[in-house]
mmCIF file of C-alpha atoms in Angstrom:
data_model
loop_
_atom_site.group_PDB
_atom_site.id
_atom_site.type_symbol
_atom_site.label_atom_id
_atom_site.label_comp_id
_atom_site.label_asym_id
_atom_site.label_seq_id
_atom_site.Cartn_x
_atom_site.Cartn_y
_atom_site.Cartn_z
ATOM 1 C CA MET A 121 -50.355 9.074 -13.355
ATOM 2 C CA ARG A 122 -51.866 5.839 -12.009
ATOM 3 C CA PRO A 123 -52.018 5.544 -8.194
ATOM 4 C CA ALA A 124 -49.800 2.420 -8.049
ATOM 5 C CA LEU A 125 -47.147 4.069 -10.218
ATOM 6 C CA THR A 126 -47.312 7.215 -8.105
ATOM 7 C CA VAL A 127 -46.657 5.203 -4.949
ATOM 8 C CA LEU A 128 -43.754 3.301 -6.573
ATOM 9 C CA THR A 129 -42.165 6.544 -7.764
ATOM 10 C CA ALA A 130 -42.426 8.039 -4.291
ATOM 11 C CA VAL A 131 -40.760 4.960 -2.757
ATOM 12 C CA LEU A 132 -37.899 5.050 -5.284
ATOM 13 C CA LEU A 133 -37.296 8.743 -4.692
ATOM 14 C CA ALA A 134 -37.125 8.092 -0.971
ATOM 15 C CA VAL A 135 -34.778 5.083 -1.264
ATOM 16 C CA LEU A 136 -32.369 6.228 -4.000
ATOM 17 C CA PRO A 137 -30.597 8.952 -1.998
ATOM 18 C CA THR A 138 -29.948 6.423 0.782
ATOM 19 C CA ALA A 139 -28.570 3.877 -1.692
ATOM 20 C CA ILE A 140 -26.438 6.394 -3.539
ATOM 21 C CA ALA A 141 -25.005 8.087 -0.439
ATOM 22 C CA PRO A 142 -22.597 5.280 0.615
ATOM 23 C CA ALA A 143 -21.134 5.063 -2.903
ATOM 24 C CA ALA A 144 -20.690 8.822 -3.048
ATOM 25 C CA GLN A 145 -19.108 8.868 0.391
ATOM 26 C CA ALA A 146 -16.727 6.069 -0.619
ATOM 27 C CA ALA A 147 -15.708 7.997 -3.712
ATOM 28 C CA GLN A 148 -15.081 11.113 -1.636
ATOM 29 C CA ALA A 149 -13.079 9.121 0.930
ATOM 30 C CA ALA A 150 -10.767 7.530 -1.659
ATOM 31 C CA PRO A 151 -7.297 9.055 -1.207
ATOM 32 C CA ALA A 152 -5.960 11.008 -4.156
ATOM 33 C CA ALA A 153 -2.446 11.133 -5.547
ATOM 34 C CA ASP A 154 -0.380 14.048 -4.304
ATOM 35 C CA THR A 155 2.288 15.764 -6.419
ATOM 36 C CA LEU A 156 4.914 17.946 -4.789
ATOM 37 C CA PRO A 157 8.516 19.076 -5.350
ATOM 38 C CA LEU A 158 11.162 16.469 -4.568
ATOM 39 C CA ALA A 159 12.659 18.572 -1.761
ATOM 40 C CA GLU A 160 9.256 18.817 -0.047
ATOM 41 C CA ALA A 161 8.643 15.096 -0.495
ATOM 42 C CA VAL A 162 12.004 14.255 1.067
ATOM 43 C CA ALA A 163 11.205 16.529 4.005
ATOM 44 C CA GLN A 164 8.062 14.474 4.691
ATOM 45 C CA LEU A 165 9.959 11.201 5.121
ATOM 46 C CA PRO A 166 10.046 10.064 8.766
ATOM 47 C CA VAL A 167 13.563 9.523 10.135
ATOM 48 C CA ALA A 168 14.492 6.485 12.239
ATOM 49 C CA ALA A 169 17.377 4.095 12.766
ATOM 50 C CA GLU A 170 17.307 0.939 10.654
ATOM 51 C CA ASP A 171 17.046 -2.544 12.120
ATOM 52 C CA ARG A 172 17.522 -5.785 10.174
ATOM 53 C CA THR A 173 16.853 -8.104 13.097
ATOM 54 C CA GLY A 174 14.900 -11.178 11.982
ATOM 55 C CA TYR A 175 15.109 -10.520 8.229
ATOM 56 C CA ASP A 176 14.901 -13.526 5.916
ATOM 57 C CA ARG A 177 14.164 -12.793 2.265
ATOM 58 C CA GLU A 178 12.003 -15.835 1.551
ATOM 59 C CA GLN A 179 10.322 -16.080 4.932
ATOM 60 C CA SER A 180 9.720 -12.342 5.232
ATOM 61 C CA PHE A 181 8.414 -11.534 1.747
ATOM 62 C CA GLY A 182 7.759 -14.821 -0.030
ATOM 63 C CA ASP A 183 8.316 -15.387 -3.746
ATOM 64 C CA TRP A 184 6.755 -14.057 -6.941
ATOM 65 C CA ILE A 185 3.018 -14.726 -7.076
ATOM 66 C CA ASP A 186 0.448 -14.932 -9.861
ATOM 67 C CA ALA A 187 -2.136 -12.585 -8.362
ATOM 68 C CA ASP A 188 -4.600 -12.677 -11.263
ATOM 69 C CA ARG A 189 -4.022 -16.384 -11.998
ATOM 70 C CA ASP A 190 -3.373 -15.830 -15.686
ATOM 71 C CA GLY A 191 -0.246 -17.992 -15.699
ATOM 72 C CA CYS A 192 2.166 -15.032 -15.500
ATOM 73 C CA ASN A 193 3.780 -14.355 -12.129
ATOM 74 C CA THR A 194 4.930 -10.904 -11.062
ATOM 75 C CA ARG A 195 8.309 -11.214 -12.767
ATOM 76 C CA MET A 196 6.666 -12.063 -16.081
ATOM 77 C CA GLU A 197 4.069 -9.312 -15.714
ATOM 78 C CA VAL A 198 6.814 -6.701 -15.285
ATOM 79 C CA LEU A 199 8.736 -8.051 -18.271
ATOM 80 C CA LEU A 200 5.628 -7.891 -20.435
ATOM 81 C CA GLU A 201 4.750 -4.393 -19.236
ATOM 82 C CA GLU A 202 8.223 -2.908 -19.724
ATOM 83 C CA ALA A 203 9.241 -4.589 -22.978
ATOM 84 C CA VAL A 204 10.144 -2.108 -25.712
ATOM 85 C CA VAL A 205 9.870 -4.894 -28.281
ATOM 86 C CA PRO A 206 7.278 -7.382 -26.980
ATOM 87 C CA PRO A 207 8.442 -10.967 -26.494
ATOM 88 C CA ALA A 208 6.613 -14.005 -27.818
ATOM 89 C CA VAL A 209 4.468 -15.689 -25.176
ATOM 90 C CA THR A 210 3.828 -19.434 -25.296
ATOM 91 C CA GLY A 211 2.366 -22.014 -22.922
ATOM 92 C CA ARG A 212 1.868 -20.854 -19.374
ATOM 93 C CA CYS A 213 3.701 -17.543 -19.839
ATOM 94 C CA THR A 214 7.017 -18.683 -21.296
ATOM 95 C CA LEU A 215 8.707 -15.642 -22.881
ATOM 96 C CA SER A 216 11.174 -15.623 -25.753
ATOM 97 C CA GLY A 217 12.712 -12.831 -27.779
ATOM 98 C CA GLY A 218 11.785 -9.253 -26.999
ATOM 99 C CA ARG A 219 13.917 -6.245 -26.092
ATOM 100 C CA TRP A 220 14.193 -4.131 -22.938
ATOM 101 C CA TYR A 221 15.926 -0.920 -21.897
ATOM 102 C CA SER A 222 17.741 -1.053 -18.563
ATOM 103 C CA TRP A 223 17.833 2.546 -17.391
ATOM 104 C CA TYR A 224 20.032 1.764 -14.397
ATOM 105 C CA ASP A 225 22.990 1.332 -16.741
ATOM 106 C CA ASN A 226 21.749 2.713 -20.089
ATOM 107 C CA THR A 227 21.827 -0.758 -21.649
ATOM 108 C CA TRP A 228 19.630 -2.589 -24.148
ATOM 109 C CA ILE A 229 18.884 -6.227 -23.316
ATOM 110 C CA ASP A 230 17.722 -8.771 -25.900
ATOM 111 C CA GLY A 231 15.729 -11.654 -24.476
ATOM 112 C CA PRO A 232 14.429 -12.037 -20.937
ATOM 113 C CA ARG A 233 17.287 -14.088 -19.504
ATOM 114 C CA GLY A 234 19.606 -11.121 -19.089
ATOM 115 C CA LEU A 235 17.101 -9.260 -16.910
ATOM 116 C CA ASP A 236 16.306 -9.118 -13.229
ATOM 117 C CA ILE A 237 13.248 -7.530 -11.663
ATOM 118 C CA ASP A 238 14.496 -5.023 -9.119
ATOM 119 C CA HIS A 239 12.542 -3.774 -6.135
ATOM 120 C CA LEU A 240 13.513 -0.125 -6.388
ATOM 121 C CA VAL A 241 13.430 0.074 -2.600
ATOM 122 C CA PRO A 242 14.934 -3.359 -1.868
ATOM 123 C CA LEU A 243 13.122 -5.853 0.305
ATOM 124 C CA ALA A 244 15.853 -5.785 2.950
ATOM 125 C CA GLU A 245 15.755 -1.979 2.975
ATOM 126 C CA ALA A 246 11.968 -2.061 3.341
ATOM 127 C CA TRP A 247 12.323 -4.471 6.269
ATOM 128 C CA ASP A 248 14.874 -2.205 7.934
ATOM 129 C CA SER A 249 12.609 0.811 7.410
ATOM 130 C CA GLY A 250 9.363 -0.444 8.905
ATOM 131 C CA ALA A 251 8.146 -3.477 6.965
ATOM 132 C CA SER A 252 9.267 -5.753 9.799
ATOM 133 C CA ALA A 253 6.165 -4.549 11.670
ATOM 134 C CA TRP A 254 3.797 -5.388 8.806
ATOM 135 C CA THR A 255 1.736 -8.522 8.423
ATOM 136 C CA LYS A 256 3.191 -11.236 6.204
ATOM 137 C CA GLN A 257 0.419 -10.594 3.672
ATOM 138 C CA ARG A 258 1.310 -6.909 3.386
ATOM 139 C CA ARG A 259 4.952 -7.810 2.820
ATOM 140 C CA ILE A 260 3.928 -10.223 0.064
ATOM 141 C CA THR A 261 1.837 -7.431 -1.458
ATOM 142 C CA TYR A 262 4.858 -5.117 -1.326
ATOM 143 C CA ALA A 263 7.120 -7.693 -2.967
ATOM 144 C CA ASN A 264 4.637 -8.165 -5.826
ATOM 145 C CA TYR A 265 3.169 -4.671 -6.185
ATOM 146 C CA LEU A 266 2.147 -3.918 -9.780
ATOM 147 C CA ASP A 267 -0.115 -0.882 -9.325
ATOM 148 C CA ASP A 268 2.771 1.591 -9.596
ATOM 149 C CA SER A 269 5.368 1.054 -12.317
ATOM 150 C CA ARG A 270 8.071 2.769 -10.246
ATOM 151 C CA HIS A 271 7.999 0.011 -7.670
ATOM 152 C CA LEU A 272 9.435 -2.839 -9.778
ATOM 153 C CA GLU A 273 11.955 -2.330 -12.591
ATOM 154 C CA ALA A 274 13.137 -4.699 -15.328
ATOM 155 C CA VAL A 275 16.874 -3.981 -15.437
ATOM 156 C CA SER A 276 20.065 -5.769 -16.418
ATOM 157 C CA ALA A 277 20.988 -8.577 -14.061
ATOM 158 C CA ARG A 278 24.432 -6.983 -13.684
ATOM 159 C CA SER A 279 23.081 -3.636 -12.469
ATOM 160 C CA ASN A 280 20.554 -5.245 -10.142
ATOM 161 C CA ARG A 281 23.202 -7.391 -8.488
ATOM 162 C CA GLN A 282 25.563 -4.441 -8.286
ATOM 163 C CA LYS A 283 22.876 -2.469 -6.472
ATOM 164 C CA ALA A 284 21.798 -5.379 -4.231
ATOM 165 C CA ASP A 285 20.120 -3.984 -1.083
ATOM 166 C CA GLN A 286 21.905 -0.618 -1.031
ATOM 167 C CA ASP A 287 20.138 2.693 -0.515
ATOM 168 C CA PRO A 288 21.079 5.960 -2.317
ATOM 169 C CA THR A 289 23.779 6.651 0.281
ATOM 170 C CA THR A 290 25.982 4.009 -1.349
ATOM 171 C CA TRP A 291 24.329 3.345 -4.744
ATOM 172 C CA LEU A 292 22.889 6.043 -6.974
ATOM 173 C CA VAL A 293 22.751 4.762 -10.584
ATOM 174 C CA PRO A 294 26.538 5.140 -10.992
ATOM 175 C CA ASP A 295 26.499 3.825 -14.558
ATOM 176 C CA ASN A 296 23.844 6.313 -15.710
ATOM 177 C CA PRO A 297 24.213 9.508 -13.639
ATOM 178 C CA THR A 298 21.775 11.455 -15.836
ATOM 179 C CA GLU A 299 19.031 9.364 -14.193
ATOM 180 C CA ARG A 300 19.901 10.304 -10.614
ATOM 181 C CA CYS A 301 16.997 12.740 -10.181
ATOM 182 C CA HIS A 302 14.644 10.126 -11.639
ATOM 183 C CA TYR A 303 15.952 7.513 -9.218
ATOM 184 C CA LEU A 304 15.781 9.783 -6.172
ATOM 185 C CA ALA A 305 12.218 10.815 -7.001
ATOM 186 C CA ASN A 306 11.088 7.209 -7.404
ATOM 187 C CA TRP A 307 12.851 6.119 -4.212
ATOM 188 C CA THR A 308 11.195 8.911 -2.258
ATOM 189 C CA ALA A 309 7.769 8.131 -3.757
ATOM 190 C CA VAL A 310 7.938 4.443 -2.846
ATOM 191 C CA LYS A 311 9.021 5.169 0.718
ATOM 192 C CA LEU A 312 6.261 7.734 1.216
ATOM 193 C CA GLN A 313 3.596 5.532 -0.337
ATOM 194 C CA TRP A 314 4.385 2.670 2.020
ATOM 195 C CA GLY A 315 5.093 4.758 5.118
ATOM 196 C CA LEU A 316 8.722 3.630 5.282
ATOM 197 C CA THR A 317 11.353 5.559 7.199
ATOM 198 C CA VAL A 318 14.815 6.797 6.219
ATOM 199 C CA ASP A 319 17.901 6.720 8.411
ATOM 200 C CA PRO A 320 19.847 9.947 9.041
ATOM 201 C CA ALA A 321 22.528 9.243 6.407
ATOM 202 C CA GLU A 322 19.874 8.395 3.834
ATOM 203 C CA GLN A 323 17.930 11.546 4.661
ATOM 204 C CA HIS A 324 21.113 13.608 4.206
ATOM 205 C CA THR A 325 21.811 12.042 0.804
ATOM 206 C CA LEU A 326 18.233 12.538 -0.363
ATOM 207 C CA THR A 327 18.211 16.158 0.821
ATOM 208 C CA LEU A 328 21.447 16.961 -1.006
ATOM 209 C CA GLY A 329 20.227 15.129 -4.090
ATOM 210 C CA ALA A 330 16.912 16.991 -4.113
ATOM 211 C CA ALA A 331 18.801 20.317 -4.046
ATOM 212 C CA GLU A 332 20.584 19.214 -7.220
ATOM 213 C CA CYS A 333 17.297 18.282 -8.920
ATOM 214 C CA PRO A 334 15.331 21.553 -9.241
ATOM 215 C CA GLY A 335 12.083 21.119 -11.101
ATOM 216 C CA THR A 336 11.790 17.433 -10.173
ATOM 217 C CA ASP A 337 8.358 16.557 -8.795
ATOM 218 C CA VAL A 338 7.199 13.476 -6.942
ATOM 219 C CA THR A 339 3.725 12.001 -7.287
ATOM 220 C CA VAL A 340 2.728 9.900 -4.318
ATOM 221 C CA ASN A 341 0.044 7.320 -5.114
ATOM 222 C CA PRO A 342 -1.631 6.026 -1.950
ATOM 223 C CA VAL A 343 -1.286 2.303 -1.296
ATOM 224 C CA PRO A 344 -4.393 0.573 0.124
#
């Protein structure tokens, strides 16, 4: 081997471990999803009284945003993702046609106008449960979160407005009771992922519900 090449090789061998180490450490530090039985997940939820002081939907969480600037805001992104029959897309993300399944009430919806995008854990409930202490930017992120499909649901406008800002203590998919375990698991996952609390009545309802849902697991995906 030529002397110059030998020296270059020695330098690379010395530098590469240093360059690779931060990337490896970052990969090791990245939090992993955790899957556990629903009852255990419920038991991990912190309990605290709720407080709605200062809540204002628009001022607290903002509106739908177009995070990737492709012309489709969060509402449209959810509709496109959850469509069973894809809609036609024209212009700057105008949707027509398409078909969706609203699992809150076991209903098929034709066309996007009959749908709302529901925050599974409502914005007001999130505020009451700890989001009031977040930065405005984190609340906007919560309101538009697309990295976990359980967070936002395309459902019939009727079922979304029936649910409003209720928690499982007073609203638990009454029009589709076979989905109660599904709903409880998703509710628990969202609250754990975002570090939100439950009030004592909510904890009681979730605990009773988990006992009626043997075999139901919850996967908690860490939120940055």
